[in-house]
């Protein structure tokens, strides 16, 4: 079948199926189960309104159960078996993981990503949000800073691969080093330990725009009365920013921070495209990939470790978002 026709058919069937489901659900509730007539009309309306939200979110719950809950439970169960899946070894895969120096290095690299990227992204985004609001051409600056968000991780990696290139005719860093200091070319991707930060900077470059947009909206939502009162009290710009504005947008900062932290913990594309996990840049997702198709038990145990690490951050993010809606 033609891909275009297949895509259009999917859209039509998907949207049409949703409309038909919601229409049939309303019809079932209002005409069959709890009709708005007869002596129990008030009770029927009340019951229909109670059931209706659950009926509407049932498709989403079903999809989550099939595509999220079931794979998680299945992966957890599979991680308790050996390589071939025919021998129950309990926590053997997890013990082997924590005894592996490669796993420990990957874990520490992930910790670096989870610390460095949110700190730099939120800091740069906050500075950009504050300064761009004071400039006449601030919207243009925001557009330029936000632009990397439209680029895929693999696309951004290819761009920065040219920036980090050893050839000074292509690589911006080596061209600057050669022009300013007359030094020879350096392959920054192969510098032990520090190469991780060169990879992290790519994600910082992407996520700064996200942080800037959210924080800029939060800064604009601060009541002008509080800023004017601080100015009348003799506060300088730094005091206004750190003592008046920052406390009022702290909850937004936490949400942005945790969102970027989750993205940092799950990052895979950048490392895989830039180094393939070599030169000491391996992280947990790339470490998990090394077991794919040859040791499902070990691979699923790494996946469960990643989920356990990410879960508290996501729960914190959801709770913080719920507090902001109250």
mmCIF file of C-alpha atoms in Angstrom:
data_model
loop_
_atom_site.group_PDB
_atom_site.id
_atom_site.type_symbol
_atom_site.label_atom_id
_atom_site.label_comp_id
_atom_site.label_asym_id
_atom_site.label_seq_id
_atom_site.Cartn_x
_atom_site.Cartn_y
_atom_site.Cartn_z
ATOM 1 C CA UNK A 1 0.000 0.000 0.000
ATOM 2 C CA UNK A 2 1.148 3.528 -0.739
ATOM 3 C CA UNK A 3 2.660 5.052 2.469
ATOM 4 C CA UNK A 4 0.690 8.285 1.943
ATOM 5 C CA UNK A 5 -2.610 6.403 1.635
ATOM 6 C CA UNK A 6 -1.667 4.256 4.618
ATOM 7 C CA UNK A 7 -0.904 7.355 6.692
ATOM 8 C CA UNK A 8 -4.167 9.064 5.724
ATOM 9 C CA UNK A 9 -6.114 5.877 6.447
ATOM 10 C CA UNK A 10 -4.486 5.641 9.881
ATOM 11 C CA UNK A 11 -5.401 9.251 10.674
ATOM 12 C CA UNK A 12 -8.984 8.857 9.479
ATOM 13 C CA UNK A 13 -9.508 5.547 11.284
ATOM 14 C CA UNK A 14 -7.792 6.798 14.429
ATOM 15 C CA UNK A 15 -9.710 10.079 14.677
ATOM 16 C CA UNK A 16 -12.929 8.452 13.470
ATOM 17 C CA UNK A 17 -12.513 5.628 15.977
ATOM 18 C CA UNK A 18 -12.046 8.104 18.839
ATOM 19 C CA UNK A 19 -15.114 10.114 17.819
ATOM 20 C CA UNK A 20 -17.166 6.938 17.468
ATOM 21 C CA UNK A 21 -16.010 5.633 20.860
ATOM 22 C CA UNK A 22 -16.852 8.861 22.707
ATOM 23 C CA UNK A 23 -20.212 9.152 20.927
ATOM 24 C CA UNK A 24 -21.101 5.540 21.703
ATOM 25 C CA UNK A 25 -19.968 5.975 25.334
ATOM 26 C CA UNK A 26 -22.218 8.995 25.817
ATOM 27 C CA UNK A 27 -25.077 7.192 24.129
ATOM 28 C CA UNK A 28 -24.627 4.132 26.362
ATOM 29 C CA UNK A 29 -24.541 6.213 29.531
ATOM 30 C CA UNK A 30 -27.331 8.674 28.740
ATOM 31 C CA UNK A 31 -29.755 6.392 26.932
ATOM 32 C CA UNK A 32 -29.215 2.856 28.275
ATOM 33 C CA UNK A 33 -27.476 2.720 31.654
ATOM 34 C CA UNK A 34 -28.475 6.003 33.306
ATOM 35 C CA UNK A 35 -31.232 7.700 31.257
ATOM 36 C CA UNK A 36 -32.063 11.260 32.303
ATOM 37 C CA UNK A 37 -35.753 10.502 32.841
ATOM 38 C CA UNK A 38 -38.101 8.732 35.210
ATOM 39 C CA UNK A 39 -38.275 8.937 39.003
ATOM 40 C CA UNK A 40 -34.484 8.485 39.471
ATOM 41 C CA UNK A 41 -33.431 11.240 37.080
ATOM 42 C CA UNK A 42 -31.219 13.100 39.598
ATOM 43 C CA UNK A 43 -29.451 9.915 40.735
ATOM 44 C CA UNK A 44 -28.975 8.770 37.134
ATOM 45 C CA UNK A 45 -27.407 12.083 36.088
ATOM 46 C CA UNK A 46 -25.123 11.974 39.128
ATOM 47 C CA UNK A 47 -24.044 8.376 38.384
ATOM 48 C CA UNK A 48 -23.501 9.129 34.682
ATOM 49 C CA UNK A 49 -21.277 12.099 35.531
ATOM 50 C CA UNK A 50 -19.291 9.898 37.904
ATOM 51 C CA UNK A 51 -18.756 7.118 35.364
ATOM 52 C CA UNK A 52 -18.235 9.335 32.297
ATOM 53 C CA UNK A 53 -14.607 10.494 33.053
ATOM 54 C CA UNK A 54 -13.478 6.899 33.658
ATOM 55 C CA UNK A 55 -15.145 5.775 30.446
ATOM 56 C CA UNK A 56 -13.368 8.539 28.528
ATOM 57 C CA UNK A 57 -9.903 7.773 29.922
ATOM 58 C CA UNK A 58 -10.341 4.013 29.537
ATOM 59 C CA UNK A 59 -8.589 3.899 26.106
ATOM 60 C CA UNK A 60 -5.585 5.734 27.537
ATOM 61 C CA UNK A 61 -5.479 3.411 30.551
ATOM 62 C CA UNK A 62 -5.721 0.402 28.259
ATOM 63 C CA UNK A 63 -2.838 1.650 26.104
ATOM 64 C CA UNK A 64 -0.745 2.341 29.223
ATOM 65 C CA UNK A 65 -1.470 -1.126 30.560
ATOM 66 C CA UNK A 66 -0.576 -2.845 27.281
ATOM 67 C CA UNK A 67 2.414 -0.752 26.230
ATOM 68 C CA UNK A 68 3.828 0.349 29.616
ATOM 69 C CA UNK A 69 2.722 -1.743 32.586
ATOM 70 C CA UNK A 70 2.974 -5.107 30.847
ATOM 71 C CA UNK A 71 6.483 -4.478 29.406
ATOM 72 C CA UNK A 72 7.728 -3.259 32.796
ATOM 73 C CA UNK A 73 6.423 -6.346 34.589
ATOM 74 C CA UNK A 74 7.709 -8.598 31.798
ATOM 75 C CA UNK A 75 11.153 -6.956 31.858
ATOM 76 C CA UNK A 76 11.361 -7.255 35.636
ATOM 77 C CA UNK A 77 10.530 -10.956 35.402
ATOM 78 C CA UNK A 78 12.961 -11.538 32.522
ATOM 79 C CA UNK A 79 15.785 -9.860 34.450
ATOM 80 C CA UNK A 80 15.596 -12.697 37.008
ATOM 81 C CA UNK A 81 16.665 -15.290 34.420
ATOM 82 C CA UNK A 82 19.985 -16.128 32.798
ATOM 83 C CA UNK A 83 21.229 -15.267 29.323
ATOM 84 C CA UNK A 84 19.132 -17.888 27.521
ATOM 85 C CA UNK A 85 16.074 -17.376 29.737
ATOM 86 C CA UNK A 86 15.764 -21.012 30.823
ATOM 87 C CA UNK A 87 17.298 -20.778 34.316
ATOM 88 C CA UNK A 88 15.997 -18.705 37.230
ATOM 89 C CA UNK A 89 18.954 -16.883 38.872
ATOM 90 C CA UNK A 90 16.992 -14.396 41.049
ATOM 91 C CA UNK A 91 19.129 -11.252 41.541
ATOM 92 C CA UNK A 92 22.173 -12.730 39.836
ATOM 93 C CA UNK A 93 22.079 -10.256 36.967
ATOM 94 C CA UNK A 94 21.919 -7.303 39.360
ATOM 95 C CA UNK A 95 24.830 -8.632 41.433
ATOM 96 C CA UNK A 96 26.875 -9.047 38.245
ATOM 97 C CA UNK A 97 26.020 -5.510 37.207
ATOM 98 C CA UNK A 98 27.251 -3.857 40.382
ATOM 99 C CA UNK A 99 30.406 -5.976 40.314
ATOM 100 C CA UNK A 100 31.187 -4.824 36.764
ATOM 101 C CA UNK A 101 33.615 -1.860 36.445
ATOM 102 C CA UNK A 102 31.985 -0.943 33.116
ATOM 103 C CA UNK A 103 28.600 -0.625 34.818
ATOM 104 C CA UNK A 104 30.058 1.510 37.619
ATOM 105 C CA UNK A 105 31.741 3.807 35.083
ATOM 106 C CA UNK A 106 28.479 4.097 33.133
ATOM 107 C CA UNK A 107 26.586 4.841 36.345
ATOM 108 C CA UNK A 108 29.046 7.593 37.333
ATOM 109 C CA UNK A 109 28.905 9.097 33.839
ATOM 110 C CA UNK A 110 25.108 9.170 34.062
ATOM 111 C CA UNK A 111 25.394 10.893 37.431
ATOM 112 C CA UNK A 112 27.636 13.534 35.822
ATOM 113 C CA UNK A 113 25.039 14.079 33.086
ATOM 114 C CA UNK A 114 22.254 14.373 35.684
ATOM 115 C CA UNK A 115 24.200 17.038 37.625
ATOM 116 C CA UNK A 116 26.000 19.071 34.968
ATOM 117 C CA UNK A 117 23.313 19.345 32.270
ATOM 118 C CA UNK A 118 20.427 20.610 34.486
ATOM 119 C CA UNK A 119 22.710 23.058 36.317
ATOM 120 C CA UNK A 120 24.093 24.574 33.127
ATOM 121 C CA UNK A 121 20.806 24.476 31.183
ATOM 122 C CA UNK A 122 18.715 26.091 33.924
ATOM 123 C CA UNK A 123 21.400 28.684 34.700
ATOM 124 C CA UNK A 124 21.876 29.630 31.051
ATOM 125 C CA UNK A 125 18.119 29.587 30.425
ATOM 126 C CA UNK A 126 17.426 31.787 33.442
ATOM 127 C CA UNK A 127 20.081 34.306 32.417
ATOM 128 C CA UNK A 128 18.775 34.335 28.830
ATOM 129 C CA UNK A 129 15.188 34.765 30.031
ATOM 130 C CA UNK A 130 16.079 37.674 32.295
ATOM 131 C CA UNK A 131 18.322 39.505 29.823
ATOM 132 C CA UNK A 132 16.176 38.972 26.720
ATOM 133 C CA UNK A 133 13.179 40.583 28.421
ATOM 134 C CA UNK A 134 15.197 43.802 28.819
ATOM 135 C CA UNK A 135 16.260 44.010 25.154
ATOM 136 C CA UNK A 136 14.324 45.511 22.257
ATOM 137 C CA UNK A 137 15.355 42.587 20.066
ATOM 138 C CA UNK A 138 14.736 40.102 22.887
ATOM 139 C CA UNK A 139 12.212 38.064 20.884
ATOM 140 C CA UNK A 140 14.765 37.552 18.104
ATOM 141 C CA UNK A 141 17.337 36.433 20.681
ATOM 142 C CA UNK A 142 14.820 34.021 22.203
ATOM 143 C CA UNK A 143 14.048 32.558 18.786
ATOM 144 C CA UNK A 144 17.737 31.951 18.094
ATOM 145 C CA UNK A 145 18.317 30.366 21.519
ATOM 146 C CA UNK A 146 15.214 28.194 21.204
ATOM 147 C CA UNK A 147 16.065 27.053 17.664
ATOM 148 C CA UNK A 148 18.218 24.030 18.727
ATOM 149 C CA UNK A 149 15.088 22.524 20.332
ATOM 150 C CA UNK A 150 13.799 21.915 16.806
ATOM 151 C CA UNK A 151 16.843 19.769 15.970
ATOM 152 C CA UNK A 152 16.920 16.070 16.777
ATOM 153 C CA UNK A 153 19.623 14.766 19.108
ATOM 154 C CA UNK A 154 21.289 12.923 16.239
ATOM 155 C CA UNK A 155 21.181 16.038 14.049
ATOM 156 C CA UNK A 156 22.685 18.148 16.844
ATOM 157 C CA UNK A 157 25.397 15.510 17.335
ATOM 158 C CA UNK A 158 26.354 15.680 13.668
ATOM 159 C CA UNK A 159 26.588 19.481 13.873
ATOM 160 C CA UNK A 160 28.859 19.350 16.911
ATOM 161 C CA UNK A 161 30.888 16.552 15.394
ATOM 162 C CA UNK A 162 32.030 19.108 12.832
ATOM 163 C CA UNK A 163 32.681 21.680 15.578
ATOM 164 C CA UNK A 164 34.850 19.179 17.460
ATOM 165 C CA UNK A 165 36.577 17.880 14.296
ATOM 166 C CA UNK A 166 40.364 17.459 14.469
ATOM 167 C CA UNK A 167 40.860 19.129 11.072
ATOM 168 C CA UNK A 168 41.312 22.857 11.798
ATOM 169 C CA UNK A 169 39.754 23.671 8.415
ATOM 170 C CA UNK A 170 36.483 22.147 9.667
ATOM 171 C CA UNK A 171 36.625 21.999 13.465
ATOM 172 C CA UNK A 172 35.879 25.350 15.086
ATOM 173 C CA UNK A 173 37.632 24.509 18.369
ATOM 174 C CA UNK A 174 40.864 23.384 16.728
ATOM 175 C CA UNK A 175 40.769 26.374 14.378
ATOM 176 C CA UNK A 176 40.555 28.720 17.393
ATOM 177 C CA UNK A 177 43.305 26.861 19.254
ATOM 178 C CA UNK A 178 45.571 26.953 16.217
ATOM 179 C CA UNK A 179 44.832 30.617 15.517
ATOM 180 C CA UNK A 180 45.179 31.911 19.078
ATOM 181 C CA UNK A 181 47.874 29.663 20.519
ATOM 182 C CA UNK A 182 49.472 28.054 17.492
ATOM 183 C CA UNK A 183 48.909 24.634 19.060
ATOM 184 C CA UNK A 184 48.413 21.432 17.118
ATOM 185 C CA UNK A 185 45.025 19.746 16.627
ATOM 186 C CA UNK A 186 43.396 18.026 19.588
ATOM 187 C CA UNK A 187 40.646 15.421 19.378
ATOM 188 C CA UNK A 188 38.499 16.581 22.293
ATOM 189 C CA UNK A 189 36.243 13.551 21.968
ATOM 190 C CA UNK A 190 39.117 11.281 22.995
ATOM 191 C CA UNK A 191 40.313 13.259 26.041
ATOM 192 C CA UNK A 192 39.593 10.990 29.057
ATOM 193 C CA UNK A 193 36.930 12.258 31.465
ATOM 194 C CA UNK A 194 36.669 15.722 29.865
ATOM 195 C CA UNK A 195 35.179 14.288 26.686
ATOM 196 C CA UNK A 196 32.007 13.611 28.706
ATOM 197 C CA UNK A 197 31.574 17.349 29.259
ATOM 198 C CA UNK A 198 32.001 18.090 25.564
ATOM 199 C CA UNK A 199 29.135 15.664 24.921
ATOM 200 C CA UNK A 200 27.046 17.137 27.744
ATOM 201 C CA UNK A 201 27.417 20.600 26.253
ATOM 202 C CA UNK A 202 25.437 19.429 23.210
ATOM 203 C CA UNK A 203 22.430 18.641 25.413
ATOM 204 C CA UNK A 204 22.923 21.917 27.304
ATOM 205 C CA UNK A 205 22.847 23.730 23.945
ATOM 206 C CA UNK A 206 19.534 22.023 23.131
ATOM 207 C CA UNK A 207 17.832 22.304 26.536
ATOM 208 C CA UNK A 208 18.763 25.946 27.254
ATOM 209 C CA UNK A 209 16.016 27.105 24.882
ATOM 210 C CA UNK A 210 13.426 24.987 26.684
ATOM 211 C CA UNK A 211 14.480 26.338 30.085
ATOM 212 C CA UNK A 212 14.519 29.925 28.773
ATOM 213 C CA UNK A 213 10.952 29.790 27.378
ATOM 214 C CA UNK A 214 9.415 28.305 30.545
ATOM 215 C CA UNK A 215 11.342 30.569 32.925
ATOM 216 C CA UNK A 216 10.658 33.649 30.801
ATOM 217 C CA UNK A 217 6.928 32.985 31.110
ATOM 218 C CA UNK A 218 7.326 32.561 34.872
ATOM 219 C CA UNK A 219 9.268 35.829 35.178
ATOM 220 C CA UNK A 220 6.586 37.683 33.244
ATOM 221 C CA UNK A 221 3.976 36.283 35.608
ATOM 222 C CA UNK A 222 5.550 37.959 38.647
ATOM 223 C CA UNK A 223 3.293 40.767 39.969
ATOM 224 C CA UNK A 224 4.753 44.173 39.137
ATOM 225 C CA UNK A 225 3.721 45.455 42.578
ATOM 226 C CA UNK A 226 6.341 43.338 44.336
ATOM 227 C CA UNK A 227 9.116 44.634 42.048
ATOM 228 C CA UNK A 228 7.980 48.257 42.403
ATOM 229 C CA UNK A 229 7.863 47.902 46.192
ATOM 230 C CA UNK A 230 11.410 46.539 46.198
ATOM 231 C CA UNK A 231 12.622 49.445 44.046
ATOM 232 C CA UNK A 232 10.991 51.948 46.418
ATOM 233 C CA UNK A 233 12.775 50.212 49.303
ATOM 234 C CA UNK A 234 16.104 50.835 47.558
ATOM 235 C CA UNK A 235 16.826 47.317 46.270
ATOM 236 C CA UNK A 236 19.389 47.074 43.468
ATOM 237 C CA UNK A 237 18.837 44.899 40.358
ATOM 238 C CA UNK A 238 20.728 41.933 41.849
ATOM 239 C CA UNK A 239 18.677 42.054 45.040
ATOM 240 C CA UNK A 240 15.455 42.300 43.033
ATOM 241 C CA UNK A 241 16.417 39.267 40.958
ATOM 242 C CA UNK A 242 17.694 36.993 43.740
ATOM 243 C CA UNK A 243 15.431 38.066 46.612
ATOM 244 C CA UNK A 244 12.194 39.026 44.847
ATOM 245 C CA UNK A 245 11.997 37.180 41.534
ATOM 246 C CA UNK A 246 13.804 33.923 42.301
ATOM 247 C CA UNK A 247 11.644 32.910 45.295
ATOM 248 C CA UNK A 248 8.473 33.516 43.267
ATOM 249 C CA UNK A 249 9.542 31.309 40.351
ATOM 250 C CA UNK A 250 11.298 28.648 42.447
ATOM 251 C CA UNK A 251 8.603 26.020 41.831
ATOM 252 C CA UNK A 252 8.911 26.576 38.057
ATOM 253 C CA UNK A 253 12.685 26.222 38.302
ATOM 254 C CA UNK A 254 12.222 22.883 40.083
ATOM 255 C CA UNK A 255 9.881 21.613 37.346
ATOM 256 C CA UNK A 256 12.299 22.673 34.583
ATOM 257 C CA UNK A 257 15.235 21.204 36.533
ATOM 258 C CA UNK A 258 13.601 17.811 37.044
ATOM 259 C CA UNK A 259 12.385 17.674 33.421
ATOM 260 C CA UNK A 260 15.912 18.241 32.130
ATOM 261 C CA UNK A 261 17.270 15.759 34.694
ATOM 262 C CA UNK A 262 14.964 13.044 33.335
ATOM 263 C CA UNK A 263 16.110 13.851 29.790
ATOM 264 C CA UNK A 264 19.741 13.635 30.942
ATOM 265 C CA UNK A 265 19.251 10.267 32.620
ATOM 266 C CA UNK A 266 17.626 8.803 29.501
ATOM 267 C CA UNK A 267 20.063 10.292 26.986
ATOM 268 C CA UNK A 268 21.386 7.862 24.422
ATOM 269 C CA UNK A 269 21.365 9.413 20.957
ATOM 270 C CA UNK A 270 24.143 11.944 21.539
ATOM 271 C CA UNK A 271 26.586 9.463 23.058
ATOM 272 C CA UNK A 272 25.826 6.807 20.455
ATOM 273 C CA UNK A 273 26.165 9.236 17.523
ATOM 274 C CA UNK A 274 29.330 10.933 18.808
ATOM 275 C CA UNK A 275 31.408 8.114 20.317
ATOM 276 C CA UNK A 276 29.317 4.944 20.371
ATOM 277 C CA UNK A 277 30.081 4.785 24.114
ATOM 278 C CA UNK A 278 33.842 4.537 23.525
ATOM 279 C CA UNK A 279 36.689 6.550 25.077
ATOM 280 C CA UNK A 280 35.167 6.348 28.575
ATOM 281 C CA UNK A 281 31.873 8.040 27.595
ATOM 282 C CA UNK A 282 29.644 4.994 28.115
ATOM 283 C CA UNK A 283 26.368 5.632 29.952
ATOM 284 C CA UNK A 284 23.691 3.248 31.184
ATOM 285 C CA UNK A 285 21.556 3.205 27.985
ATOM 286 C CA UNK A 286 24.612 2.549 25.786
ATOM 287 C CA UNK A 287 25.823 -0.042 28.313
ATOM 288 C CA UNK A 288 22.422 -1.724 28.055
ATOM 289 C CA UNK A 289 22.727 -1.749 24.259
ATOM 290 C CA UNK A 290 25.937 -3.771 24.543
ATOM 291 C CA UNK A 291 23.847 -6.704 25.856
ATOM 292 C CA UNK A 292 21.006 -6.438 23.346
ATOM 293 C CA UNK A 293 20.386 -9.591 21.294
ATOM 294 C CA UNK A 294 22.979 -11.582 23.272
ATOM 295 C CA UNK A 295 21.951 -11.384 26.947
ATOM 296 C CA UNK A 296 18.362 -10.286 27.477
ATOM 297 C CA UNK A 297 18.549 -10.941 31.221
ATOM 298 C CA UNK A 298 21.432 -8.497 31.727
ATOM 299 C CA UNK A 299 19.937 -5.938 29.312
ATOM 300 C CA UNK A 300 16.556 -5.907 31.084
ATOM 301 C CA UNK A 301 18.261 -5.588 34.482
ATOM 302 C CA UNK A 302 20.060 -2.441 33.253
ATOM 303 C CA UNK A 303 16.728 -1.124 31.925
ATOM 304 C CA UNK A 304 15.150 -1.682 35.344
ATOM 305 C CA UNK A 305 18.020 0.153 37.054
ATOM 306 C CA UNK A 306 17.483 3.136 34.718
ATOM 307 C CA UNK A 307 13.749 3.097 35.488
ATOM 308 C CA UNK A 308 14.371 2.983 39.250
ATOM 309 C CA UNK A 309 16.732 5.977 38.956
ATOM 310 C CA UNK A 310 14.337 8.015 36.799
ATOM 311 C CA UNK A 311 11.137 7.177 38.722
ATOM 312 C CA UNK A 312 11.718 9.356 41.849
ATOM 313 C CA UNK A 313 12.618 12.347 39.672
ATOM 314 C CA UNK A 314 9.453 11.909 37.590
ATOM 315 C CA UNK A 315 7.271 11.551 40.703
ATOM 316 C CA UNK A 316 8.808 14.732 42.121
ATOM 317 C CA UNK A 317 8.168 16.515 38.832
ATOM 318 C CA UNK A 318 4.507 15.440 38.750
ATOM 319 C CA UNK A 319 3.937 16.514 42.362
ATOM 320 C CA UNK A 320 5.554 19.890 41.756
ATOM 321 C CA UNK A 321 3.437 20.425 38.639
ATOM 322 C CA UNK A 322 0.289 19.522 40.590
ATOM 323 C CA UNK A 323 1.194 22.044 43.304
ATOM 324 C CA UNK A 324 1.547 24.758 40.665
ATOM 325 C CA UNK A 325 -1.962 24.024 39.364
ATOM 326 C CA UNK A 326 -3.517 24.496 42.796
#
